[in-house]
XYZ file of C-alpha atoms in Angstrom:
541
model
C -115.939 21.363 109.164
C -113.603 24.350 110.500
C -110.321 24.624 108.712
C -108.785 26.834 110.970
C -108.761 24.180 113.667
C -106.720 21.789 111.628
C -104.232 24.643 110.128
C -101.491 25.689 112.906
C -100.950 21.930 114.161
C -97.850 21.678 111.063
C -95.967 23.559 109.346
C -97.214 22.051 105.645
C -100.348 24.699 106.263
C -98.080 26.908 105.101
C -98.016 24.948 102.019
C -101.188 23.701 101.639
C -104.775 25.025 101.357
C -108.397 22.961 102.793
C -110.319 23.237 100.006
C -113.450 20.431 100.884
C -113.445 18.646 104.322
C -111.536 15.558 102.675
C -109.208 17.410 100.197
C -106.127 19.922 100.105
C -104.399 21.807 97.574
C -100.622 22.055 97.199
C -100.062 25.951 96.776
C -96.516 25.608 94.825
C -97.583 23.070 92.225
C -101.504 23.162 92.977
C -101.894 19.328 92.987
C -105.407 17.996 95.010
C -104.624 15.470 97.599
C -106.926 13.548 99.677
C -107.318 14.376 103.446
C -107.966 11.694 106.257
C -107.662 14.469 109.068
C -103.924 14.267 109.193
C -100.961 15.971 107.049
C -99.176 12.372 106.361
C -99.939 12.672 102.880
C -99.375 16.544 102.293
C -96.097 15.596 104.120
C -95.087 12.680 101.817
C -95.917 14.730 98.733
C -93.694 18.073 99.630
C -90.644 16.430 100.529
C -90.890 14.159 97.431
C -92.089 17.107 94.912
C -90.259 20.350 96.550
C -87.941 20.188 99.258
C -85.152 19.969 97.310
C -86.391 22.431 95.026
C -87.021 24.568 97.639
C -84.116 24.237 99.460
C -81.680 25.109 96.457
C -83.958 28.141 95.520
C -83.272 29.132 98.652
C -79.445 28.827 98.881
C -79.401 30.333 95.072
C -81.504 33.405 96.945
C -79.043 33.437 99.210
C -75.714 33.242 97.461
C -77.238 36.169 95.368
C -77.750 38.111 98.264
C -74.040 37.588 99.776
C -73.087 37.902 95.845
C -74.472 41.752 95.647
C -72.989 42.114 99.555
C -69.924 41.529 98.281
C -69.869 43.786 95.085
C -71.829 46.450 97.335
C -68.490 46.197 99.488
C -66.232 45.913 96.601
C -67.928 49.490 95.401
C -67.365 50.990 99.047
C -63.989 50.332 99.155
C -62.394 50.946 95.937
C -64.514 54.908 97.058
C -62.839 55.104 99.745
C -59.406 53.585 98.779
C -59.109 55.815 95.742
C -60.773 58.907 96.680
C -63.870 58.582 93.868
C -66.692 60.940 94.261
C -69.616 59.089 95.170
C -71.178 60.865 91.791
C -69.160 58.277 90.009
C -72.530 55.551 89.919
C -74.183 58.036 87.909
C -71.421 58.581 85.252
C -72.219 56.791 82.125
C -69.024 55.015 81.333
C -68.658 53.306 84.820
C -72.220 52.324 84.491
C -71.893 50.928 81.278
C -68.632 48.753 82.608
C -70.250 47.707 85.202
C -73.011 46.513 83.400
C -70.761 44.728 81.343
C -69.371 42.901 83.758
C -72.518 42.056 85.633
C -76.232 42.778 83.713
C -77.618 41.305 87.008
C -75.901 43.762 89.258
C -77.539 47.271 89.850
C -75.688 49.728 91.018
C -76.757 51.678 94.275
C -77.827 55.455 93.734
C -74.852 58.097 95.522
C -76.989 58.700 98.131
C -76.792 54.977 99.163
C -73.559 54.754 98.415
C -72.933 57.639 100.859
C -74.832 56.061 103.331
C -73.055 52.542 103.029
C -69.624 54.595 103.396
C -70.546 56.576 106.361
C -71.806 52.951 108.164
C -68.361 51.738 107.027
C -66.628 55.168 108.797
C -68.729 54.439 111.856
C -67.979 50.370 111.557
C -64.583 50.515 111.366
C -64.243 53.490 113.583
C -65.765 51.352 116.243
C -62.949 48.632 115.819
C -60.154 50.686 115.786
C -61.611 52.118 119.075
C -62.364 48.098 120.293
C -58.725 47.408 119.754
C -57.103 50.418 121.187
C -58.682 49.997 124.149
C -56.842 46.367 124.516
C -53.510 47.963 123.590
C -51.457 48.741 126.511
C -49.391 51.705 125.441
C -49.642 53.908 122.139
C -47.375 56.361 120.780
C -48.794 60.033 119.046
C -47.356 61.804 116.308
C -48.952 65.189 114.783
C -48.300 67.363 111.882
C -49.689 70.906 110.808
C -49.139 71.970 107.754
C -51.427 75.006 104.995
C -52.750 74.241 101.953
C -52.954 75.489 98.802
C -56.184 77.742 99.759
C -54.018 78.885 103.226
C -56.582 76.776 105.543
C -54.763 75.415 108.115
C -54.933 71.410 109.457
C -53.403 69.357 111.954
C -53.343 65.833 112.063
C -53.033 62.843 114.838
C -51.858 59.662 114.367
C -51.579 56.636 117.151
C -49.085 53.640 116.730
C -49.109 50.937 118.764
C -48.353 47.112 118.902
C -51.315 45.147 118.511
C -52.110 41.662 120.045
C -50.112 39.711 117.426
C -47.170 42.054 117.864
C -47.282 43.469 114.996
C -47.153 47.802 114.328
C -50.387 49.390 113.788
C -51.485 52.541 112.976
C -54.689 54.687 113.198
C -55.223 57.893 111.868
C -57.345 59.299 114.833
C -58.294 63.040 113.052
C -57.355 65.218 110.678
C -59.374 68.194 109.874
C -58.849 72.388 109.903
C -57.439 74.403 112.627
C -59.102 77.809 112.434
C -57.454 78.809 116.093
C -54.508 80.616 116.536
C -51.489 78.117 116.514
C -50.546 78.635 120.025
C -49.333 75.593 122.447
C -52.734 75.502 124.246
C -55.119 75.271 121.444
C -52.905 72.513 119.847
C -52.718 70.666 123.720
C -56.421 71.536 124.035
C -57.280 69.563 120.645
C -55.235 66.630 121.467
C -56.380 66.250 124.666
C -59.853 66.339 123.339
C -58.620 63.601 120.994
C -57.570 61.233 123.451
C -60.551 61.510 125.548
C -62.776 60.584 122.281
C -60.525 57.905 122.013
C -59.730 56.837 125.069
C -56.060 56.457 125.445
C -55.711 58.913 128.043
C -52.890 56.980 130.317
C -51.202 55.301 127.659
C -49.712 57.785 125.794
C -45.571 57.495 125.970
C -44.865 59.554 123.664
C -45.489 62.270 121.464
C -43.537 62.758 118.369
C -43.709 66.304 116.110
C -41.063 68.981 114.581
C -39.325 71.296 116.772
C -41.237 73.799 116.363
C -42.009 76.198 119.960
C -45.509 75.894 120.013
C -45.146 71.872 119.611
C -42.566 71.533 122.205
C -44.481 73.757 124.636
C -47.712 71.548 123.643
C -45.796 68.677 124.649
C -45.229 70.078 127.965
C -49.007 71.574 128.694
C -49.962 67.894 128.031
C -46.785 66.505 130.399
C -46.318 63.446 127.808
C -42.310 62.954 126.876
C -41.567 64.440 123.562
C -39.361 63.571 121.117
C -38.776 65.950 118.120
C -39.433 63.891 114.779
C -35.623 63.526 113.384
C -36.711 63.965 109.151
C -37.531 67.619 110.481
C -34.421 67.616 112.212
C -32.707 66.052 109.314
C -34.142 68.590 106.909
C -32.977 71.821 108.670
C -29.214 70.456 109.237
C -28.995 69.636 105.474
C -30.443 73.032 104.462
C -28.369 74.772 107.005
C -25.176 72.918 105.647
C -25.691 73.890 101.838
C -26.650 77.571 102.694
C -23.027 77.677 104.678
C -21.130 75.806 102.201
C -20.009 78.818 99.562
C -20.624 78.698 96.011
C -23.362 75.634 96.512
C -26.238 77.819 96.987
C -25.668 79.577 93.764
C -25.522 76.011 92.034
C -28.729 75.171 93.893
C -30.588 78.522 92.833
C -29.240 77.936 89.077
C -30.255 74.395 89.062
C -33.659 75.525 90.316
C -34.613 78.462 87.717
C -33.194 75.689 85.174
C -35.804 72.919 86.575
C -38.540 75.390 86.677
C -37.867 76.875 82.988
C -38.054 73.226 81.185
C -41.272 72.506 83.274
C -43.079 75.412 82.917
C -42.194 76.075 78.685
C -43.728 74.036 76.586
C -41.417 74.795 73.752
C -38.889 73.857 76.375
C -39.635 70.050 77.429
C -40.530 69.448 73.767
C -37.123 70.297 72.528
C -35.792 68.779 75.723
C -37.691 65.032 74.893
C -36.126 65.357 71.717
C -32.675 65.619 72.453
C -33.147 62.850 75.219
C -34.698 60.300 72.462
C -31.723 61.318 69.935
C -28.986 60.840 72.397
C -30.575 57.419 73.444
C -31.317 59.018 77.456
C -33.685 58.040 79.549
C -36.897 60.188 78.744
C -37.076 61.558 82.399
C -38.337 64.996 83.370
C -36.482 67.545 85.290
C -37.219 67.679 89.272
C -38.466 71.196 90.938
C -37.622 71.046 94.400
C -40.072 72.279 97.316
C -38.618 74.638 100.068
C -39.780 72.324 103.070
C -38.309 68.755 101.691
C -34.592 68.881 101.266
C -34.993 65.481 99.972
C -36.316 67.152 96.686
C -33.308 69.190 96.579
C -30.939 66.158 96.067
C -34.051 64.837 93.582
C -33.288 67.886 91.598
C -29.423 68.027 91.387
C -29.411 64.162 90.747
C -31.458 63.996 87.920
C -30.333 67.356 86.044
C -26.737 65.474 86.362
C -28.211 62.755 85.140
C -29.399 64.720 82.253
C -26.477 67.219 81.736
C -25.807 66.701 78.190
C -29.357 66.308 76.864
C -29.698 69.911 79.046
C -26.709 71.727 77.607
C -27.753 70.865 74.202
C -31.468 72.136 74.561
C -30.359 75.438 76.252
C -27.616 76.220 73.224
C -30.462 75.699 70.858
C -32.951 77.608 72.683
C -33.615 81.743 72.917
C -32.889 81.937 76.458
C -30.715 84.035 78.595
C -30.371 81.396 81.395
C -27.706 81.065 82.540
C -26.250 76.825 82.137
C -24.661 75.518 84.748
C -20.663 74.631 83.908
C -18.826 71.396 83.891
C -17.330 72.778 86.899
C -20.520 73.157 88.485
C -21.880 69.736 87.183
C -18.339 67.952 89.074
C -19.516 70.114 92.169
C -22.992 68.526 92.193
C -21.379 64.844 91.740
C -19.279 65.327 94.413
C -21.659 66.759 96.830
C -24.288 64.428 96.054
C -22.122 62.222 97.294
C -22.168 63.185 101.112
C -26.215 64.033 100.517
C -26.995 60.235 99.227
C -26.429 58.224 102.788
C -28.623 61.238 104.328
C -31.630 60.843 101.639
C -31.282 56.694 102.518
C -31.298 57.570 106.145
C -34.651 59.227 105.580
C -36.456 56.678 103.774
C -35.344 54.632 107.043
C -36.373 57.020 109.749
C -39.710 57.572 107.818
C -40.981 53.998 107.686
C -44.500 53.987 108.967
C -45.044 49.720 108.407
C -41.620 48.861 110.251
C -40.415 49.766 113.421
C -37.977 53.105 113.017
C -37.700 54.427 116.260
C -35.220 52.241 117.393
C -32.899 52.743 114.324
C -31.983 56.817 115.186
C -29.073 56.216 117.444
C -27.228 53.538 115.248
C -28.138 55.585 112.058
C -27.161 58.685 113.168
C -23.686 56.754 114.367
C -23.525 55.310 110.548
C -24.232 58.910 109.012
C -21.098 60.267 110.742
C -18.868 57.092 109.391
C -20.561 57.513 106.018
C -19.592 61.245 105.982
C -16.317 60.891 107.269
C -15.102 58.365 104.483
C -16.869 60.458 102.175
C -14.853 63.291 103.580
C -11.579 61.756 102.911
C -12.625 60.611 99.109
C -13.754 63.706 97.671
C -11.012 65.979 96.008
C -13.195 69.315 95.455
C -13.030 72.122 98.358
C -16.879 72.702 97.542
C -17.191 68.549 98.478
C -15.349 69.008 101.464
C -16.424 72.163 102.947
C -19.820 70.492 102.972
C -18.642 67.448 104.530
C -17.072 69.411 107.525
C -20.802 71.198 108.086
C -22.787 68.092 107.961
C -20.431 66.873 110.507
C -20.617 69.613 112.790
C -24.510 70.158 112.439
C -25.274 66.394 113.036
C -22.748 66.726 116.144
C -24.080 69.775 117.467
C -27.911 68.559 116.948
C -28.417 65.081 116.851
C -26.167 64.152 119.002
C -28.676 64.124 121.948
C -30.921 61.622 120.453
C -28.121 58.941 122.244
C -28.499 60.202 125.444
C -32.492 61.064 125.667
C -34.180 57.990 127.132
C -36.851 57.339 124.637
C -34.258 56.353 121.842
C -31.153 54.770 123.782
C -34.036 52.789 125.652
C -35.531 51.689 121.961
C -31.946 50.737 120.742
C -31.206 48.623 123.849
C -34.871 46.808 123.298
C -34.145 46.455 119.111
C -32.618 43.111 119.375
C -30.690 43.735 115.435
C -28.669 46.759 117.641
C -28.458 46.611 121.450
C -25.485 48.416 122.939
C -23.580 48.236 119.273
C -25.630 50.597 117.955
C -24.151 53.766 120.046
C -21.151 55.339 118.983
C -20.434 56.370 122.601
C -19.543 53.239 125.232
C -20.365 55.668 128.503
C -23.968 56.411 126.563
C -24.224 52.646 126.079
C -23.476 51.993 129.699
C -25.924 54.769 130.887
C -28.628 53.446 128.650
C -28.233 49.977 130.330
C -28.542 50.929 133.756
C -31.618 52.726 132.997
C -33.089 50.004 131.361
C -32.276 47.541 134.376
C -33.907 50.557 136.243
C -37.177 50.068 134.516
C -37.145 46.685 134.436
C -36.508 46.677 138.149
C -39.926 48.937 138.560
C -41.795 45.847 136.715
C -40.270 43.176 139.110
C -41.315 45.114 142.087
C -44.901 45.906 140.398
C -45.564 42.492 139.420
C -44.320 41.269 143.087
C -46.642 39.576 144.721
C -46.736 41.439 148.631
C -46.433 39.255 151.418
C -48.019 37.423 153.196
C -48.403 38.833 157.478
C -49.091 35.512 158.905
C -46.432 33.370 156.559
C -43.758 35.341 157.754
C -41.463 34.769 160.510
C -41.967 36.015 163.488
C -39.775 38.813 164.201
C -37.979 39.314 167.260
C -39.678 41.649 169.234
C -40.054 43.107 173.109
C -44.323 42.300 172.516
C -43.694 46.703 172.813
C -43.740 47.310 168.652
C -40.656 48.773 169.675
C -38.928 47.251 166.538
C -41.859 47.212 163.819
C -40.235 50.490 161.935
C -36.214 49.240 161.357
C -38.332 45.392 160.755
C -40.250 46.932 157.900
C -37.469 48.992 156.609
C -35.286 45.910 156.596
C -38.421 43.791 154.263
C -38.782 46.894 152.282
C -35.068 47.112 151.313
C -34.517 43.338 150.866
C -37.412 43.679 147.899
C -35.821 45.888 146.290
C -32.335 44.100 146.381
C -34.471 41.481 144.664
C -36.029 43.227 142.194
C -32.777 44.494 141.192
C -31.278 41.408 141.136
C -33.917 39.900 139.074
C -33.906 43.057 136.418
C -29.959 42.661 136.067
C -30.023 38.645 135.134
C -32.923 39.969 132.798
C -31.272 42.357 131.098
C -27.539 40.854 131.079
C -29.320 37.816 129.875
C -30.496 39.323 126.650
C -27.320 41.616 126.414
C -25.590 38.259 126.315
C -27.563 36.692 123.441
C -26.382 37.419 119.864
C -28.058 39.958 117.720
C -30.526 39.455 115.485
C -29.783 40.234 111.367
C -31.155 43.955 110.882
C -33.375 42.098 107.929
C -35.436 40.814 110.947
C -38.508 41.968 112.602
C -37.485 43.040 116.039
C -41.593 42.374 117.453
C -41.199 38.722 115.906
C -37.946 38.292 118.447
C -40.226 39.585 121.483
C -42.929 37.802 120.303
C -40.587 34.369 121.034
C -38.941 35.595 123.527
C -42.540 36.875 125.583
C -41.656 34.141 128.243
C -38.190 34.369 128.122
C -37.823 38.173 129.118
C -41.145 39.056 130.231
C -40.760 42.059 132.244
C -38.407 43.432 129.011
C -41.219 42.392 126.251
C -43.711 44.923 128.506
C -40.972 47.462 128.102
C -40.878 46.199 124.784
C -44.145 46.497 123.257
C -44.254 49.772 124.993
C -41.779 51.612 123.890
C -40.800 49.975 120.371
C -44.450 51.848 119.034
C -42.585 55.441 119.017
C -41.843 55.960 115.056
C -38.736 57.759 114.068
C -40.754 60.657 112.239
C -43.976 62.488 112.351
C -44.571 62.196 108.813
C -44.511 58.706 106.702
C -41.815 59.231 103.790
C -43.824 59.553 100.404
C -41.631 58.334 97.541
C -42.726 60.506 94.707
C -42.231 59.363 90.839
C -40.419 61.875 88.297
């Protein structure tokens, strides 16, 4: 008898062997069955004996397999999220906890792990790409900046509103800049950029500092800029304190005293002491960095904050540093008082999860109230000298962020502000018409054309004679229309109450999609412009 013409017919061959012409052998638990030229038996006998078995070995198998999937993942990420060297599988200690927590587990060598982080770069590259391609309009901010070793980088971010309307953000590339820093090497990386990406066409705006060679970038690559207002912020505040007399020589004592108690030993150990004697909170002194007035106000607040402990260190200690006076100390609290709505303002403007953009022109209108009333509290000529520069600077140099269309069009769209937010009615009313403007465009856009033979036959001579003042005539009608339309639109949401400023203004447009439709476009589109270039990074004394 030939075996090989009964095995192929079923699937228990794979189970069982033909060992005689009337017998088989199971091959899991090697029992003999007999064998009438059919698998009825072998059949009865594997689904009794091991399909079950079989069945669970295999889902245990399996569950394993997704089980070390999961960990492998696990391992990727936390890499990734906190910055580990992939060398960190090989140290001892980590081994050793891992091992702990799972003897089964075996950790991957680095060179897989570097391998399963690159396919995770390339996976998740690939979706951000898939879903930028469905957005319909993203927003670019850059930054340059020199590190430590004087390389050079610049970085590009893209925000945009995703399909749930809700505020994204990719980080598109970061890496040196070796080339001079001139407008066309920056425009010529960018552009390079969004081609790799392509978002070429969707761009509405580009947001960096003032510098030249950004705002001449801006205009190589013809995109509307808008200069990120934490850069602006910064350079009014500085400019302020350096023209305010006598608080520049507070500043530069306050910083040689900040840098003395962090850099001596003998210093902060004497300092700690005094704090835990007195019963003060044990916090250090703040050093401020030239480029973040933010850290300037860090470092006045908390050596006011820790005044007393300071004096007393400083009389015990063989220094010739000069202490700052209670004089000085009343100067800081009263100027710090002007400073604090400014330092809120730019945690605000700086929000990268939360739409900011929208929030400049009713800020900037809250800064000048908050200044004003500060203005008329403080007593000290030092306090008030400052106030009166802060409110010229802001006047002189934010003043245009109500009138430039990118922001009095994103305060109009912000449902929590609308036309309150402007502290100038005629910039209100200008910012209105040119949103009705817009949303005129979209009406005439989304108008259907019509249709030749559905129309009424004009009154004509059979010469054409009329055909040019006929089409005129249907041309100007449309538009009439379209403006008509865009005003209702717009009036009609003017009209509604605003929203609490706790609210998410995307959530509103998300409702309202169907209500406004040609103003959620406008929306979605311009709502994605941040505030700043850079996110705000709340640091921890």
């Amino acid at each position: 008898m030939e075996p090989v013409a009964k095995i192929g017919r079923s699937e228990m061959w794979e189970h069982f062997d033909l060992i005689s012409p009337n017998k088989v052998q199971c091959l899991i638990c090697d029992q003999k069955l007999a064998y009438n030229n059919n698998t009825s038996s072998m059949l009865r006998h594997f689904r009794a004996k091991h399909d079950r078995a079989t069945a669970t070995a295999q889902a245990e198998s399996s569950s394993q397999g997704n089980r070390k999937d999961r960990i492998d993942e696990a391992l990727v990420h936390m890499v990734v999220k906190d910055s580990q060297p992939f060398s960190i599988v090989d140290d001892v200690g980590f081994r050793a906890f891992v091992s702990l927590l799972d003897p089964s587990y075996i950790l991957p060598s680095r060179q897989t792990v570097k391998a399963m982080v690159e396919s995770k770069f390339v996976e998740e590259r690939q979706k951000a790409k898939d879903e930028l391609l469905n957005a319909t309009a993203v927003s670019l901010t850059s930054d340059m900046w020199t590190s430590i070793h004087m390389d050079a980088y610049l970085a590009i971010t893209c925000h945009y509103i995703n399909a749930d309307d809700k505020l994204s953000t990719i980080l598109l590339s970061v890496g040196k800049f070796p080339e001079r820093h001139t407008a066309a090497n920056i425009a010529a990386t960018k552009t390079s950029v969004m081609e790799e990406w392509g978002i070429q066409g969707k761009v509405r705006c580009l947001v960096t500092d003032g510098a030249a060679n950004m705002l001449a970038c801006g205009n190589i690559l013809q995109l509307r800029h808008s200069i990120c207002i934490a850069h602006a912020i910064n350079l009014l505040v500085k400019k302020a304190i350096d023209q305010t007399p006598g608080l520049e020589e507070i500043r530069g004592k306050a910083r040689k005293i900040a840098a003395y108690f962090r850099t001596s030993t003998v210093a902060r150990e004497r300092l700690l002491s005094i704090q835990q004697q007195m019963g003060i909170p044990v916090h250090k002194l703040v050093q401020e960095v030239e480029t973040r007035w933010n850290s300037t106000y860090e470092m006045m607040a908390r050596l006011y904050e820790q005044r007393e402990p300071v004096s007393a260190a400083m009389v015990s200690l063989s220094t010739d540093l000069a202490a700052l006076t209670p004089a000085e100390y009343h100067n800081i609290a009263e100027c710090l008082g002007p400073l604090s709505p400014l330092k809120e303002a730019m945690v605000e403007l700086s929000s990268e999860k939360t739409v900011s953009g929208s929030k400049i022109v009713p800020l900037v209108r809250m800064l000048r109230h908050a200044i004003n009333t500060k203005l008329r509290e403080v007593n000290g000529e030092m306090a008030k000298e400052l106030c009166t520069n802060l409110m010229r600077l802001m006047m002189e140099r934010l003043s245009h962020y109500e009138t430039a269309s990118q922001h009095s069009l994103a305060t109009l769209l912000d449902p929590r502000f609308k036309a309150v937010g402007f502290c100038n009615p005629g910039n209100s009313q200008n910012a209105i018409r040119r949103l009705t403007a817009e949303c005129s465009f979209l009406f005439k856009d989304s108008s259907t054309p019509p249709d030749p033979a559905a129309q009424e036959p004009a009154e004509s001579s059979g010469t054409g004679l009329w055909d040019l003042l006929d089409l005129h005539v249907s041309e100007t009608r449309k538009v009439k229309s379209a403006t008509a339309n865009a005003t209702v639109e717009v009036q009609r949401y003017l009209s509604e109450p605003n929203i609490q400023r706790s609210e998410d203004p995307l959530q509103f447009w998300a409702q309202h999609k169907h209500v406004y439709p040609h103003l959620y476009v406008l929306a979605r589109n311009i709502l994605c412009t941040p505030a700043s270039s850079v996110p705000y990074v709340l640091i921890e004394y």
